[in-house]
XYZ file of C-alpha atoms in Angstrom:
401
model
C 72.322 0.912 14.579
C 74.604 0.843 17.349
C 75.614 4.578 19.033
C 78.988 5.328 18.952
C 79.773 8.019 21.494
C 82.640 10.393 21.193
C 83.164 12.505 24.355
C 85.731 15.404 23.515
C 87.586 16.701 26.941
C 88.137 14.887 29.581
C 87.482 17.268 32.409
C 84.442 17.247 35.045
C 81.545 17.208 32.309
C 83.293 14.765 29.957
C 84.403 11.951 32.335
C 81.404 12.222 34.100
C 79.144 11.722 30.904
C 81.037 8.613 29.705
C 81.847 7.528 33.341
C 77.453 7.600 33.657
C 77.271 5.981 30.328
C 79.734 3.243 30.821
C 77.715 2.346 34.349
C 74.427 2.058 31.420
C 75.892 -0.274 29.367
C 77.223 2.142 26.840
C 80.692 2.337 24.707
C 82.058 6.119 25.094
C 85.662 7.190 23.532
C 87.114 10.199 25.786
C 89.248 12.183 23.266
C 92.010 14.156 25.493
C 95.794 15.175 25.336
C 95.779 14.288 29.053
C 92.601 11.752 28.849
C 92.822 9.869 32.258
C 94.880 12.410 34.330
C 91.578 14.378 34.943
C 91.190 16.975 37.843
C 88.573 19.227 39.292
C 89.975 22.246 37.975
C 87.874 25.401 39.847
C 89.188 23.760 43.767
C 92.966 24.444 42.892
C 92.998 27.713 44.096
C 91.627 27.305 47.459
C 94.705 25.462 49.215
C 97.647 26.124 47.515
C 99.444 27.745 50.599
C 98.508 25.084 52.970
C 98.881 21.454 53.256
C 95.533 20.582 53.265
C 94.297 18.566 49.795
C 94.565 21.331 47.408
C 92.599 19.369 44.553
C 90.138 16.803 43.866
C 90.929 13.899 41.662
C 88.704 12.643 39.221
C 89.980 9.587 37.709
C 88.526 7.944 35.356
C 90.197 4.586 33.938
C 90.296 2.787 30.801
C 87.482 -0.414 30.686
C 85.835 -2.772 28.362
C 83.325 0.471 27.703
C 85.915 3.610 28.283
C 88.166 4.254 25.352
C 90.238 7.130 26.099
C 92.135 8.892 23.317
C 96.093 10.398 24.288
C 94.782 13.703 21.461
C 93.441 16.763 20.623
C 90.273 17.225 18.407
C 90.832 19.661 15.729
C 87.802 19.831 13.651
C 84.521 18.017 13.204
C 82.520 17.417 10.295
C 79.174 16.156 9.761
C 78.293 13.392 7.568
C 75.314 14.256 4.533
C 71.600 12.894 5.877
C 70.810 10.256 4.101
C 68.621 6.963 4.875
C 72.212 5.204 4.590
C 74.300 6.922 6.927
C 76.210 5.399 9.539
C 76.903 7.991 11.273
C 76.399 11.789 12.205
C 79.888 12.791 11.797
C 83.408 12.598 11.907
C 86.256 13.819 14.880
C 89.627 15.079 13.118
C 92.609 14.563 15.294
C 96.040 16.319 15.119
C 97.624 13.129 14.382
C 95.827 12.559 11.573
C 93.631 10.179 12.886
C 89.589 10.536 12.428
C 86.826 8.877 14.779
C 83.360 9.007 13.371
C 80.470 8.936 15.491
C 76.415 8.586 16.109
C 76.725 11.186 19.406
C 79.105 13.565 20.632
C 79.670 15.681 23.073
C 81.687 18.655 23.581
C 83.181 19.143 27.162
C 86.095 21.219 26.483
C 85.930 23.698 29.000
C 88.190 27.417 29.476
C 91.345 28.010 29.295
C 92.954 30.450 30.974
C 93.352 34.398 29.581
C 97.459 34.555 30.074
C 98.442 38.454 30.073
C 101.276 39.658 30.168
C 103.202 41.378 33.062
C 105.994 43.667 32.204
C 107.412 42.861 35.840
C 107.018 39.480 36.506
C 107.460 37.246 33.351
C 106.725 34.067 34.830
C 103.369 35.108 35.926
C 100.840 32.686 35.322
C 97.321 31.670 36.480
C 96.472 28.403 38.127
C 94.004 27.351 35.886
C 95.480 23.183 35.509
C 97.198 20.821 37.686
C 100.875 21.541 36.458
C 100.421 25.374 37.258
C 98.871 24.553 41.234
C 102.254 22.054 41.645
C 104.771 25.177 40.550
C 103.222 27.418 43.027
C 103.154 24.141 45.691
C 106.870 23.930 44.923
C 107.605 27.344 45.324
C 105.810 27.581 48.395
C 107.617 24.568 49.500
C 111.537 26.047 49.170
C 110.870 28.844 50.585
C 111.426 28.897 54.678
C 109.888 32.825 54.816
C 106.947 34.017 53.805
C 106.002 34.944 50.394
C 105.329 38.634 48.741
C 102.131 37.294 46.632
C 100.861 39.529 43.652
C 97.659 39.012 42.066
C 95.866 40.651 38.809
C 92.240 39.674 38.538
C 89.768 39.415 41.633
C 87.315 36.959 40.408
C 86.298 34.025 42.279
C 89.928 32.374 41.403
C 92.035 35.623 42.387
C 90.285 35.985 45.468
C 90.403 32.282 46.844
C 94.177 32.380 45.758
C 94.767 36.033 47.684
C 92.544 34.456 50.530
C 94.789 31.477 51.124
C 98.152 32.776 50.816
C 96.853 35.427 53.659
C 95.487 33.138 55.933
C 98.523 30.712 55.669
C 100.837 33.710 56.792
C 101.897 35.227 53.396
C 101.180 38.700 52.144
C 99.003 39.115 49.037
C 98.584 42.392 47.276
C 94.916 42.172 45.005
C 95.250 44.211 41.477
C 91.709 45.683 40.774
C 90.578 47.356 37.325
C 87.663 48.625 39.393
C 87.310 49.611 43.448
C 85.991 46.627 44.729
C 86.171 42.681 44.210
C 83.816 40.248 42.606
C 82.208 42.632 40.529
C 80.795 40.266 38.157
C 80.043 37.730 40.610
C 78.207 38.489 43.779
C 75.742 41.254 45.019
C 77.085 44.312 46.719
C 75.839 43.347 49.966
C 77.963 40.002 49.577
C 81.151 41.614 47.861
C 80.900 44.427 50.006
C 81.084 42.360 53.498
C 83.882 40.080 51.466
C 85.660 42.924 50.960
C 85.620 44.299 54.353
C 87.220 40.808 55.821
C 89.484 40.330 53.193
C 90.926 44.000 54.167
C 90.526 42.996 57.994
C 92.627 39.847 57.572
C 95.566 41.527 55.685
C 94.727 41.324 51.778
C 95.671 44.654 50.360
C 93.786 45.958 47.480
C 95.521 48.343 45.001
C 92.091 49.844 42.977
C 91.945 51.334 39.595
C 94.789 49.037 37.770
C 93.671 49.839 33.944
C 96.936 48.392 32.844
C 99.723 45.367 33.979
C 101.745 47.959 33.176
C 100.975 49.748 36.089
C 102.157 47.010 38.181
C 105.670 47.621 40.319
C 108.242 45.499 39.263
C 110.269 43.859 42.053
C 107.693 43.961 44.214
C 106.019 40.301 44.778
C 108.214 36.976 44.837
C 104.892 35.115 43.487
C 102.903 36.627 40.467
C 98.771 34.825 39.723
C 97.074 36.166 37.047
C 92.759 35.848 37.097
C 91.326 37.682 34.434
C 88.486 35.410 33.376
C 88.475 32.428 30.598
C 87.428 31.412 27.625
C 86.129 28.685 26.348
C 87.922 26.252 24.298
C 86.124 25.800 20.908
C 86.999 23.619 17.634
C 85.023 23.937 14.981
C 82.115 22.126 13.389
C 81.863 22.136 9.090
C 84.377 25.354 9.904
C 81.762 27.096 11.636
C 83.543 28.273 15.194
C 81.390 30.172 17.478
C 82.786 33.687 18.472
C 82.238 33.330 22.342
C 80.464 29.813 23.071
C 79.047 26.840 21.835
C 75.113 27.911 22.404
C 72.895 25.000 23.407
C 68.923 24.767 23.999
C 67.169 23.758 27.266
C 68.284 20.099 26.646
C 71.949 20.858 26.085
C 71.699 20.454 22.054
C 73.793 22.447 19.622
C 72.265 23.781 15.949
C 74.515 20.768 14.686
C 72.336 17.416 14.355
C 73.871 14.475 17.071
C 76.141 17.157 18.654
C 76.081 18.306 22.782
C 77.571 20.797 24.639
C 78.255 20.443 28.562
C 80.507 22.094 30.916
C 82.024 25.318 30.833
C 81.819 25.523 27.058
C 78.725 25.880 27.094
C 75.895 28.852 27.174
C 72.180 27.786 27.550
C 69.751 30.225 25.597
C 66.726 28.731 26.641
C 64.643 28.067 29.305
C 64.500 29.559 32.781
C 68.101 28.804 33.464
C 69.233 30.952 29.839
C 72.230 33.017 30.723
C 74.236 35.653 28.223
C 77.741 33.718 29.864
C 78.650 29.832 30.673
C 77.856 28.929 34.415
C 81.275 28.031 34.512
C 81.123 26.181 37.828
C 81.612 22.384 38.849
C 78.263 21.981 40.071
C 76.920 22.742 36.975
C 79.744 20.849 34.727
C 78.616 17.362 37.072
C 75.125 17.680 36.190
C 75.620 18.150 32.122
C 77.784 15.096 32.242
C 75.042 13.315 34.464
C 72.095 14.569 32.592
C 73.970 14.205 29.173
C 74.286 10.180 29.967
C 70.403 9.909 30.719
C 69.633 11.770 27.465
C 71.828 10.313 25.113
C 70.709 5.861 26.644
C 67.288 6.507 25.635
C 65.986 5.632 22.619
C 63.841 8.825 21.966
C 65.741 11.898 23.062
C 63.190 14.354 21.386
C 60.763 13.352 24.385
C 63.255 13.733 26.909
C 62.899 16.325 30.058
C 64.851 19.877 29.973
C 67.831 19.988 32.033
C 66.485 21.421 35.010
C 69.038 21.263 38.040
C 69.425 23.670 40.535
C 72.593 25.359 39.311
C 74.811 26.470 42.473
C 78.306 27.781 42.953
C 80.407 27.393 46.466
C 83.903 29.191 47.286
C 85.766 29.071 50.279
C 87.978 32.761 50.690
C 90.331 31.954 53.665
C 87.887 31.208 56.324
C 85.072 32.916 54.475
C 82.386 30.753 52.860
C 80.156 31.865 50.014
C 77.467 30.346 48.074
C 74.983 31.072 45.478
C 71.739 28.832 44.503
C 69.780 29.453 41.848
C 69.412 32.836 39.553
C 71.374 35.497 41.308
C 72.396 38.927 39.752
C 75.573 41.042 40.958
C 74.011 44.055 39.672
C 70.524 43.310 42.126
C 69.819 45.898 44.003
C 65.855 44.883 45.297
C 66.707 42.048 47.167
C 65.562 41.066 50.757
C 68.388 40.393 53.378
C 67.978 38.065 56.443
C 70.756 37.958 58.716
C 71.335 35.036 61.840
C 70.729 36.015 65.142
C 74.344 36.929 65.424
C 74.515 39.151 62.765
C 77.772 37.426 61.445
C 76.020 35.319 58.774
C 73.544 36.543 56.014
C 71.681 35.538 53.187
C 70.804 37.260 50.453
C 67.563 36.916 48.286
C 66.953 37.193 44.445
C 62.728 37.159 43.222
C 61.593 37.369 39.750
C 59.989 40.941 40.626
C 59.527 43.593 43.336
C 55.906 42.715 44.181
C 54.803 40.730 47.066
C 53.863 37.645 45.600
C 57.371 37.672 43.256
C 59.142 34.222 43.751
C 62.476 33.276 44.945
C 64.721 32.747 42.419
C 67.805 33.012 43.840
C 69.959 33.289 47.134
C 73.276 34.171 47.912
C 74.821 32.834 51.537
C 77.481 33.894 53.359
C 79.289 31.660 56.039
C 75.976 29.954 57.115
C 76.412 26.580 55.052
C 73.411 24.561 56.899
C 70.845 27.601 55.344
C 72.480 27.376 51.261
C 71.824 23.707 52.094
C 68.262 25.005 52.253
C 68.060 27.247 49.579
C 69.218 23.987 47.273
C 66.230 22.415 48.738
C 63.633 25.166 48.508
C 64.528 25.864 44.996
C 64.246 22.408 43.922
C 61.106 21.760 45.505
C 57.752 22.608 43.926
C 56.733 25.137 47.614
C 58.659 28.174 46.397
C 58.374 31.608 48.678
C 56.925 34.466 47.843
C 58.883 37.994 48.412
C 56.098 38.602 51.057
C 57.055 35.486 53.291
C 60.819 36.094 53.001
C 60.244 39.368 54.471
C 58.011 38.478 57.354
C 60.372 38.205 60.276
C 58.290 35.246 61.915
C 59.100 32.846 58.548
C 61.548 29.901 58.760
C 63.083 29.605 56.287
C 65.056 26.569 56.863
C 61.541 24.565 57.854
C 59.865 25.757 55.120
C 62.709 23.675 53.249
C 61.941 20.775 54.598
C 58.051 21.078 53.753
């Protein structure tokens, strides 16, 4: 029986699955109210003050094997397993319209959380396209520089804070605790982000357990970044509470259906997580490893996913990366500095003895060593905690070993 592939979002895991397919010789339908006008979503918040390319499209066009589908996906339902079936299941639409299939996958990624702030109605996050061109336009008409308020101080909030600083605007950063990144990096990383940040002008207003507490009148430019969720539809009306939960190899409880992307949390294997990963790295690879799985013939034999998963985010003129299995809350982790002292790394093992191995690694403004880290913790020579802290180790050859 032939596979008929249904492929519901059309952001970074979803066009990349049925653009990897298509190259195989395989028919995909892309279901999507904006199928085909496709961006990298996470890179809109890095340049919106500056003129520099402030996104990164990822088109994807119609073909002889690309279907896309102008809709949104309300429902799925599984067909009953029988020796006769044509099909696994069937895609409701809000039109009306249904679209049954062998395979699918769902790559519906976040959307935004959208409170409320008594002072500045029109506050919103930059979470899509449309929201990064209001704030371009803005920033456009105006000839002085902008008063930029921002709730949230998550990777998003502090790459938006970052730029307007560094482009010659003010930005004030809204905390709910005393320092940023909280959930994100390591306190020796957040803590040396935090200090620049501060150096270069952002001003950080701690301890805001309310919007409320915000001053009205205040900020000519209002971003909200206080996390996502993902977008989930429901399968036989079961809808999962946080995320759609997958297994080492990306599969749902429901037979023939996928996860990839931001909508999805891996439970298994040694990249299992209690959260998404939530970054475009990660969303590229589903959609990459998703298209192997699904063109063979025998997907029960199939390898794990098993990429390297790695985050990057550019803060102004700061540069931070993280490889790997890294905790914010770590607090036995080796540090290794350059010789200048200006750059650092930041090391996450799977214990505190000597012979624990690397795991992890956090880098800050040293690019050419988290280009290493990828490479030492895909390779098969992983270090021990004991060679990381020997002085006279290179860690940058050992990569290349």
């Amino acid at each position: 029986m032939a596979k008929k592939i249904v492929i519901i979002g059309a952001g970074l895991a979803g066009t990349t699955a049925a653009r990897e397919l298509s190259e195989r010789g395989q028919a995909v339908t892309l279901i999507d109210p904006a199928a085909g006008e496709t961006s990298e979503r996470p890179p809109l918040s890095k340049h919106l003050f500056d003129d520099s390319r402030y996104h990164l499209p990822f088109h994807l066009e119609s073909s002889e094997l690309v279907t896309f589908v102008r809709d949104k996906a309300t429902e799925i339902t599984l067909a009953e397993a029988t020796a006769k079936s044509q099909h696994t299941g069937t895609v409701h639409l809000s039109s009306g319209e249904t679209l049954d299939f062998t395979h699918a996958i769902l790559a519906t990624g976040m959307e935004a959380n959208r409170p409320e702030i008594p002072g500045y109605p029109d506050a919103l996050p930059v979470y899509n396209l449309s929201e990064a061109e209001w704030i371009r336009e803005q920033v456009a008409t105006t000839d002085e520089a902008l008063n930029v308020g921002v709730l949230g101080s998550g990777y998003l909030g502090m790459e938006v804070a970052t730029s307007a600083v560094a482009a010659g605007h003010e930005a004030t950063v809204y905390l709910r605790g005393d320092e940023p990144l909280r959930k994100q990096l390591s306190a020796p990383v957040r803590s040396a982000l935090f200090d620049a940040h501060t150096a270069a002008g952002v001003r950080f207003v701690a301890h805001t357990s309310s919007p409320d507490e915000i001053p009205a009148n205040t900020h000519n430019l209002f971003v909200t970044s206080v996390g996502a969720r993902p977008t989930l539809i429901p399968i036989d009306g079961f809808r999962p509470a946080e995320t759609w939960e997958v297994n080492e190899k990306l599969a749902t409880s429901h037979a023939g259906v996928w996860a990839a992307g931001d909508c999805a949390q891996i439970t298994d294997g040694p990249f299992a997580l209690d959260h998404p990963w939530a970054c475009e790295p990660v969303a590229e690879s589903h959609g990459k490893y998703l298209a192997e799985l699904l063109s063979t013939d025998d997907s029960d034999t199939a390898e794990p996913w098993s990429d390297i998963p790695w985050h990057w985010s550019f803060q102004g003129p700061e540069k931070v990366f993280t490889a790997g299995l890294t905790s914010p809350d770590a607090t036995d982790t080796v540090i290794r500095h350059d010789p200048s002292g200006k750059k650092f790394q930041v090391f996450h093992f799977d214990g505190s003895n000597p012979d624990a191995a690397l795991i992890g690694v956090e880098t800050l403004n040293w690019p050419p060593m988290q280009a290493a880290a990828r490479r030492v913790l895909t390779g098969n020579n992983i270090p021990t905690r004991a060679q990381i802290e020997d002085p006279d180790f290179d860690f940058k050859a050992h990569s290349r070993l």
